[in-house]
Amino acid sequence: MSTFSNLTARGGLFVRFLQLSQVSRTISSSSSMKSKQSLVGFIGLGNMGNHMARNLLKKGYPLVIYDISKDSVKKLQEDGAKVATTPAEVASQVNRLVTMLPASAHVQEVYTGNNGIFSSVQKGSLLIDSSTIDPSVSQEMAKLAQGKGATFIDAPVSGGVNAARDGLLTFMVGGSETAYNLAKDLLSSMGKNVVHCGTVGTGQAAKICNNMLLAISMIGTSEAMNLGIKLGLEPKLLAKILNMSSGRCWSSEVYNPCPGVLDGVPSSNDYKGGFGTALMAKDLGLAQNASTVTKSPSPLGSLAHQIYRIMTNSGYADKDFSSAFKFLQDKKLNS
Amino acid sequence: MSTFSNLTARGGLFVRFLQLSQVSRTISSSSSMKSKQSLVGFIGLGNMGNHMARNLLKKGYPLVIYDISKDSVKKLQEDGAKVATTPAEVASQVNRLVTMLPASAHVQEVYTGNNGIFSSVQKGSLLIDSSTIDPSVSQEMAKLAQGKGATFIDAPVSGGVNAARDGLLTFMVGGSETAYNLAKDLLSSMGKNVVHCGTVGTGQAAKICNNMLLAISMIGTSEAMNLGIKLGLEPKLLAKILNMSSGRCWSSEVYNPCPGVLDGVPSSNDYKGGFGTALMAKDLGLAQNASTVTKSPSPLGSLAHQIYRIMTNSGYADKDFSSAFKFLQDKKLNS
Amino acid sequence: MSTFSNLTARGGLFVRFLQLSQVSRTISSSSSMKSKQSLVGFIGLGNMGNHMARNLLKKGYPLVIYDISKDSVKKLQEDGAKVATTPAEVASQVNRLVTMLPASAHVQEVYTGNNGIFSSVQKGSLLIDSSTIDPSVSQEMAKLAQGKGATFIDAPVSGGVNAARDGLLTFMVGGSETAYNLAKDLLSSMGKNVVHCGTVGTGQAAKICNNMLLAISMIGTSEAMNLGIKLGLEPKLLAKILNMSSGRCWSSEVYNPCPGVLDGVPSSNDYKGGFGTALMAKDLGLAQNASTVTKSPSPLGSLAHQIYRIMTNSGYADKDFSSAFKFLQDKKLNS
Amino acid sequence: MSTFSNLTARGGLFVRFLQLSQVSRTISSSSSMKSKQSLVGFIGLGNMGNHMARNLLKKGYPLVIYDISKDSVKKLQEDGAKVATTPAEVASQVNRLVTMLPASAHVQEVYTGNNGIFSSVQKGSLLIDSSTIDPSVSQEMAKLAQGKGATFIDAPVSGGVNAARDGLLTFMVGGSETAYNLAKDLLSSMGKNVVHCGTVGTGQAAKICNNMLLAISMIGTSEAMNLGIKLGLEPKLLAKILNMSSGRCWSSEVYNPCPGVLDGVPSSNDYKGGFGTALMAKDLGLAQNASTVTKSPSPLGSLAHQIYRIMTNSGYADKDFSSAFKFLQDKKLNS
């Protein structure tokens, strides 16, 4: 990380200096003109990543992309992205690179595998990983990046596919203050909030904690709605009461799991779309690993994990995670 | 309930009729002049009840009161309340009566016991129970009241001792539309919201569902805050991130259980004041009974019940329920 | 209970005295000749009760029976039982009576309803309830019986339909030492073990505690077997290892939930027969009520309750309770 | 692993061949005379390891030992063991080596670290790890060993300190049939049962599954005993009833957590000795990792993990794991 450290030591003069000297092989400037002229790498063009990459293209960033799926690549190629055949080929052409991958194992492979990013990463590069993975893997990647003279930060997102499409994601960034400032411009092109959480791994930590609490609240809201209805309360009225009382939460207000309470949410569309149960189970697994490693008890988070795991095994894998409401219902009564 | 039904059948003429004829032994009018002239009964002057009764006095309602504690009675007597020596003595003098008692057993005793309300209740009386109890006990009391020509409604409250003192409670009312309308004036003198939930018992149902979700969210928030801190996040920053994301809930925003995040909440005052863990355990026991009776699964509500029970047994009984945060912490590290 | 007390005070002379004097309206003697001559009542001829009643007939006890199902009654009538048209009609003819009913509400109805047992019970009668119900309901019935000069004891059973058929049940008896001794002869005709647990209600308490632990062990065994298999262990070998180690329990040894490990158990017959999931959920509901009332935490018992409730709601109601193994499995892999 | 494979291919002639040819640097023969002449390595002389090593010495195996604690080393040195200053120094002198370490991280360090076993392991060596660790770490070590021409097997134990002292451990062995046969002689000198579970990692899998079920049964037994006592049952009688019924398990029969029920168990000695709560929490963490990785739901195992984690954080870390009974009790009543 020597190059990077030297640069940051220059303090306030940093941006101006870069504009004047046109130094290549450094972390690119936050100047909007400059940044839009140098190539940016993007690896991982799935449900989320393809929207994020497209938003970068729209904002004027020239991209070089990679994904194992030819189809995903083709669409962005038509929109003007340059295509690489390996992560290494991406890394050799850029000094800023975003990865958006399914899980820890993919991140390890894409960064450290043969033809991985680290095999050809340029000194001074900024590597931004927006995948949701184990914080300790983020820290491991950061250490390896440092050994190559590059900087790795974690920047997982909150907000689903629609927020990715509309550029409304929230990024939770773990890394130094300097790295955060350098990444901000790029991330702001894909989201509305870019929050600096602390050192490397804390972006993942914030994401994991939020999703654990979200899962708990969602199942809790499902239990409360189901019980209240069985006790004779009208669903919309019950939701209204919860939302004006201390039971109020994002799941009861914005994403109510009981069909018919809100329009435009998955519960009113047979739990299609949204954030799948299997993905929530994965995030809760990360939370449990983190709990075990840090010896932090999380009894409700742990039970939420188990419930989403059982749901995943019982036909709910691709349903939105608010289908916990349906899972708890008496199916004999509803068939 | 014949008197009551007859009266309500008179529709719009009801209030005027009462003002003219000064009929006693009927449910008193909603006319504010009238209602403030006839005696109102109040039984149960504990932490909540004494504030509620005082607010009625302040708003001009003459009161006749009863409590087993002489001290509680004395203070309100000094403020102008008339004192009775049994619930029956209260009931014989009023046609509107509020009860605020600790649990189902007390309600059964005060209403059906020797010298209980039902032994001398006046025909046409409106009996408002603001205790938090089993909805089936509310329904049983309503049936017995009907047999005496009186009307019983459940109107449990949300909001703690401060809300009771400041007249800012929310009342969740279970009973007929007519009974709700008759009670509204009185309840509005003690709270800011009076919500009609449905038939008798649904006020309790709404209260129980809200508190179950509250308990789940509070423990969930405690787990997320504790885990995040162990993972290196600064508590206030973590709370801010949760509150701008999908983990947001009343417990994270308004009543954060981690000391130092918010001012003026129990967590920043060694968990003193607020809503005690033993009381939360009691409410969760009601939720579990309701779940069992209606065959509604509530895995997280059930585990929250167990956690608050263990806490109650382990020295947290009188601490605010947000002390779940402390219970989960590693005490070796904090001692 | 005066008659009963007087009799028991006679100590060792009691049996002889009864044989000589042929006193009616007393608790019948434990002499086998005598007891087989006086009518015994039996109410509740379901899956368990019909076998229990038939065993009494086989052992020479003349029976007068009642059940709401005409079919159940008819079969035992063919075997020689006398039929009554109400519980009261049974009670008026006997001084020993066994009830075997589904739940607390049925017991309350059969004992205290119109045409119920208490409307015509004979002084000195011994009323044996083998239903599994709330211990507090047993105690309430015992009190009411005492008021009628009769004795009520609780004697719930362990062992399923096969044990009922083969006379191999275990009875857990709550009542006085004297009442226990008087009931022993009759109960021994239907079971192999008759255990005196303590005062009225303790039979239910023992039953409830056993079944709570059974449910916990069964789900625990299911989790351990499922996890071990996923980790590469052969099911029979894993069961063998558990059974020679500290994980050993009745569920792993005698009633293993993994298909193919043991012959002749429900898991090897598509979970048919045995003890249904819905019945287990009911017993666990009783355990939870008892936990709540006595303020005894039971986190695993409570979660086991929720799991069996979700299973009951998800198509497992009539499957044996060892189908927890199947519920936890990944159904995507097995379809 | 070539040497090893060649040898095993010789089938029945293997033992005799070795005796005649005195080939060094091969896995030593199972002939008892021979095996007792070649040095055996032992690394990890903690509470369990020091007893196990001493039993090998007693049975005539010359040992070379290593531990970071000088004290542990000194005692065995006095008993005749040769001392090495690094794991590498042990490995260079032996072709059979036993490790008994606290957790996965220690195993990784001792095998792969600087001066670790792999830095000087001899071709054809048999490496037996009796630590309880993550099965995937066992598999990783086995792969690395294979690369060095050595064989690694996992052989975790069941049975506590007393069983280690008395040579009564059960070993659960994961490795090839051949490796198992070669290890059997040595392991039998330290235990009474040596069970072959399957390929590498299945020893750990069996251990983890057993301990998960044990933890569940222990907490379940604690809940049932505590509830039953609150309902009026005498503890010894309740234990007797459970043990003759379907609730029976190792925890209720052999290691009852309620003080006074059994003599000579930790519960009757203020929960001193036995298997510490913190160690159980560690094993349950391994079970949860394995559950997450294999996507096997374990709701009760997961909750047991959380309970032992909370207990560990609340002053029970060094108490026997049967202290779950005490943790659940109402301490207000017992103080």
Short mmCIF file of N, CA and C in Angstrom, two decimals, chain A residues 236-294:
data_model
loop_
_atom_site.label_atom_id
_atom_site.label_comp_id
_atom_site.label_asym_id
_atom_site.label_seq_id
_atom_site.Cartn_x
_atom_site.Cartn_y
_atom_site.Cartn_z
N LYS A 236 -55.31 -4.70 7.90
CA LYS A 236 -54.87 -3.31 7.68
C LYS A 236 -54.92 -2.50 8.98
N LEU A 237 -55.98 -2.73 9.76
CA LEU A 237 -56.10 -2.02 11.03
C LEU A 237 -54.96 -2.42 11.97
N LEU A 238 -54.67 -3.72 12.02
CA LEU A 238 -53.59 -4.19 12.88
C LEU A 238 -52.25 -3.56 12.48
N ALA A 239 -52.00 -3.53 11.17
CA ALA A 239 -50.75 -2.91 10.69
C ALA A 239 -50.71 -1.45 11.11
N LYS A 240 -51.84 -0.77 10.99
CA LYS A 240 -51.91 0.65 11.36
C LYS A 240 -51.59 0.83 12.85
N ILE A 241 -52.15 -0.05 13.68
CA ILE A 241 -51.91 0.05 15.12
C ILE A 241 -50.44 -0.19 15.44
N LEU A 242 -49.87 -1.25 14.85
CA LEU A 242 -48.44 -1.52 15.09
C LEU A 242 -47.61 -0.30 14.68
N ASN A 243 -47.96 0.29 13.55
CA ASN A 243 -47.13 1.37 13.01
C ASN A 243 -47.25 2.68 13.78
N MET A 244 -48.27 2.79 14.61
CA MET A 244 -48.35 3.98 15.47
C MET A 244 -47.89 3.65 16.89
N SER A 245 -47.41 2.40 17.07
CA SER A 245 -46.99 1.97 18.42
C SER A 245 -45.53 1.52 18.40
N SER A 246 -45.13 0.93 19.50
CA SER A 246 -43.73 0.56 19.68
C SER A 246 -43.33 -0.70 18.90
N GLY A 247 -44.28 -1.37 18.26
CA GLY A 247 -43.94 -2.53 17.44
C GLY A 247 -43.50 -2.13 16.04
N ARG A 248 -43.67 -0.87 15.72
CA ARG A 248 -43.33 -0.34 14.40
C ARG A 248 -41.92 -0.73 13.93
N CYS A 249 -41.82 -1.20 12.69
CA CYS A 249 -40.50 -1.47 12.10
C CYS A 249 -40.63 -1.39 10.59
N TRP A 250 -39.50 -1.37 9.91
CA TRP A 250 -39.50 -1.29 8.45
C TRP A 250 -40.39 -2.38 7.85
N SER A 251 -40.33 -3.58 8.42
CA SER A 251 -41.11 -4.70 7.88
C SER A 251 -42.61 -4.49 8.06
N SER A 252 -43.03 -3.82 9.13
CA SER A 252 -44.47 -3.59 9.31
C SER A 252 -44.95 -2.40 8.50
N GLU A 253 -44.08 -1.40 8.33
CA GLU A 253 -44.48 -0.15 7.69
C GLU A 253 -44.35 -0.17 6.17
N VAL A 254 -43.20 -0.66 5.70
CA VAL A 254 -42.81 -0.45 4.30
C VAL A 254 -42.94 -1.73 3.47
N TYR A 255 -42.94 -2.88 4.14
CA TYR A 255 -42.77 -4.14 3.42
C TYR A 255 -43.62 -5.21 4.10
N ASN A 256 -44.85 -4.80 4.50
CA ASN A 256 -45.66 -5.70 5.32
C ASN A 256 -45.87 -7.07 4.67
N PRO A 257 -45.61 -8.14 5.42
CA PRO A 257 -45.62 -9.49 4.84
C PRO A 257 -47.02 -10.08 4.66
N CYS A 258 -48.04 -9.40 5.16
CA CYS A 258 -49.41 -9.93 5.03
C CYS A 258 -50.04 -9.43 3.74
N PRO A 259 -50.45 -10.36 2.88
CA PRO A 259 -51.03 -9.96 1.59
C PRO A 259 -52.19 -8.98 1.77
N GLY A 260 -52.22 -7.93 0.94
CA GLY A 260 -53.34 -7.01 0.95
C GLY A 260 -53.15 -5.79 1.82
N VAL A 261 -52.16 -5.80 2.71
CA VAL A 261 -51.98 -4.64 3.58
C VAL A 261 -51.36 -3.47 2.81
N LEU A 262 -50.35 -3.78 2.00
CA LEU A 262 -49.72 -2.73 1.20
C LEU A 262 -49.75 -3.13 -0.27
N ASP A 263 -49.82 -2.14 -1.13
CA ASP A 263 -49.69 -2.41 -2.56
C ASP A 263 -48.22 -2.37 -2.96
N GLY A 264 -47.91 -3.07 -4.02
CA GLY A 264 -46.59 -2.93 -4.62
C GLY A 264 -45.46 -3.60 -3.85
N VAL A 265 -45.81 -4.45 -2.91
CA VAL A 265 -44.77 -5.21 -2.22
C VAL A 265 -44.94 -6.69 -2.56
N PRO A 266 -43.89 -7.50 -2.38
CA PRO A 266 -43.98 -8.91 -2.78
C PRO A 266 -45.16 -9.67 -2.14
N SER A 267 -45.52 -9.32 -0.89
CA SER A 267 -46.61 -10.08 -0.23
C SER A 267 -47.92 -9.94 -0.99
N SER A 268 -48.06 -8.83 -1.74
CA SER A 268 -49.29 -8.65 -2.51
C SER A 268 -49.14 -9.16 -3.94
N ASN A 269 -48.03 -9.85 -4.20
CA ASN A 269 -47.80 -10.41 -5.53
C ASN A 269 -47.31 -11.85 -5.41
N ASP A 270 -47.96 -12.58 -4.48
CA ASP A 270 -47.61 -13.99 -4.24
C ASP A 270 -46.13 -14.17 -3.90
N TYR A 271 -45.55 -13.17 -3.26
CA TYR A 271 -44.16 -13.22 -2.80
C TYR A 271 -43.16 -13.38 -3.94
N LYS A 272 -43.54 -12.90 -5.12
CA LYS A 272 -42.59 -12.90 -6.24
C LYS A 272 -41.73 -11.64 -6.16
N GLY A 273 -40.54 -11.72 -6.77
CA GLY A 273 -39.62 -10.58 -6.76
C GLY A 273 -39.03 -10.39 -5.38
N GLY A 274 -38.43 -9.24 -5.16
CA GLY A 274 -37.88 -8.92 -3.84
C GLY A 274 -36.59 -9.64 -3.53
N PHE A 275 -36.42 -9.97 -2.28
CA PHE A 275 -35.17 -10.54 -1.76
C PHE A 275 -35.45 -11.98 -1.36
N GLY A 276 -34.85 -12.90 -2.10
CA GLY A 276 -35.19 -14.31 -1.94
C GLY A 276 -34.81 -14.89 -0.58
N THR A 277 -35.62 -15.84 -0.15
CA THR A 277 -35.42 -16.53 1.12
C THR A 277 -34.05 -17.20 1.19
N ALA A 278 -33.60 -17.80 0.09
CA ALA A 278 -32.29 -18.48 0.10
C ALA A 278 -31.16 -17.48 0.30
N LEU A 279 -31.31 -16.28 -0.27
CA LEU A 279 -30.28 -15.25 -0.08
C LEU A 279 -30.27 -14.74 1.35
N MET A 280 -31.47 -14.60 1.93
CA MET A 280 -31.52 -14.19 3.33
C MET A 280 -30.87 -15.26 4.21
N ALA A 281 -31.14 -16.53 3.91
CA ALA A 281 -30.53 -17.62 4.68
C ALA A 281 -29.01 -17.53 4.60
N LYS A 282 -28.50 -17.20 3.43
CA LYS A 282 -27.05 -17.05 3.26
C LYS A 282 -26.51 -15.92 4.15
N ASP A 283 -27.17 -14.75 4.11
CA ASP A 283 -26.69 -13.62 4.92
C ASP A 283 -26.76 -13.95 6.41
N LEU A 284 -27.80 -14.68 6.80
CA LEU A 284 -27.92 -15.05 8.22
C LEU A 284 -26.85 -16.05 8.62
N GLY A 285 -26.42 -16.87 7.67
CA GLY A 285 -25.29 -17.77 7.93
C GLY A 285 -24.02 -16.97 8.22
N LEU A 286 -23.81 -15.89 7.45
CA LEU A 286 -22.65 -15.02 7.72
C LEU A 286 -22.76 -14.39 9.12
N ALA A 287 -23.98 -13.97 9.46
CA ALA A 287 -24.18 -13.37 10.79
C ALA A 287 -23.87 -14.38 11.89
N GLN A 288 -24.28 -15.63 11.65
CA GLN A 288 -24.01 -16.65 12.67
C GLN A 288 -22.51 -16.93 12.78
N ASN A 289 -21.83 -17.00 11.64
CA ASN A 289 -20.37 -17.19 11.71
C ASN A 289 -19.73 -16.06 12.50
N ALA A 290 -20.15 -14.84 12.20
CA ALA A 290 -19.58 -13.69 12.90
C ALA A 290 -19.90 -13.75 14.40
N SER A 291 -21.11 -14.19 14.73
CA SER A 291 -21.50 -14.33 16.14
C SER A 291 -20.64 -15.36 16.85
N THR A 292 -20.41 -16.48 16.16
CA THR A 292 -19.63 -17.55 16.76
C THR A 292 -18.19 -17.10 16.98
N VAL A 293 -17.62 -16.49 15.96
CA VAL A 293 -16.23 -16.06 16.03
C VAL A 293 -16.02 -15.01 17.12
N THR A 294 -16.96 -14.07 17.23
CA THR A 294 -16.81 -13.00 18.23
C THR A 294 -17.44 -13.37 19.57
#
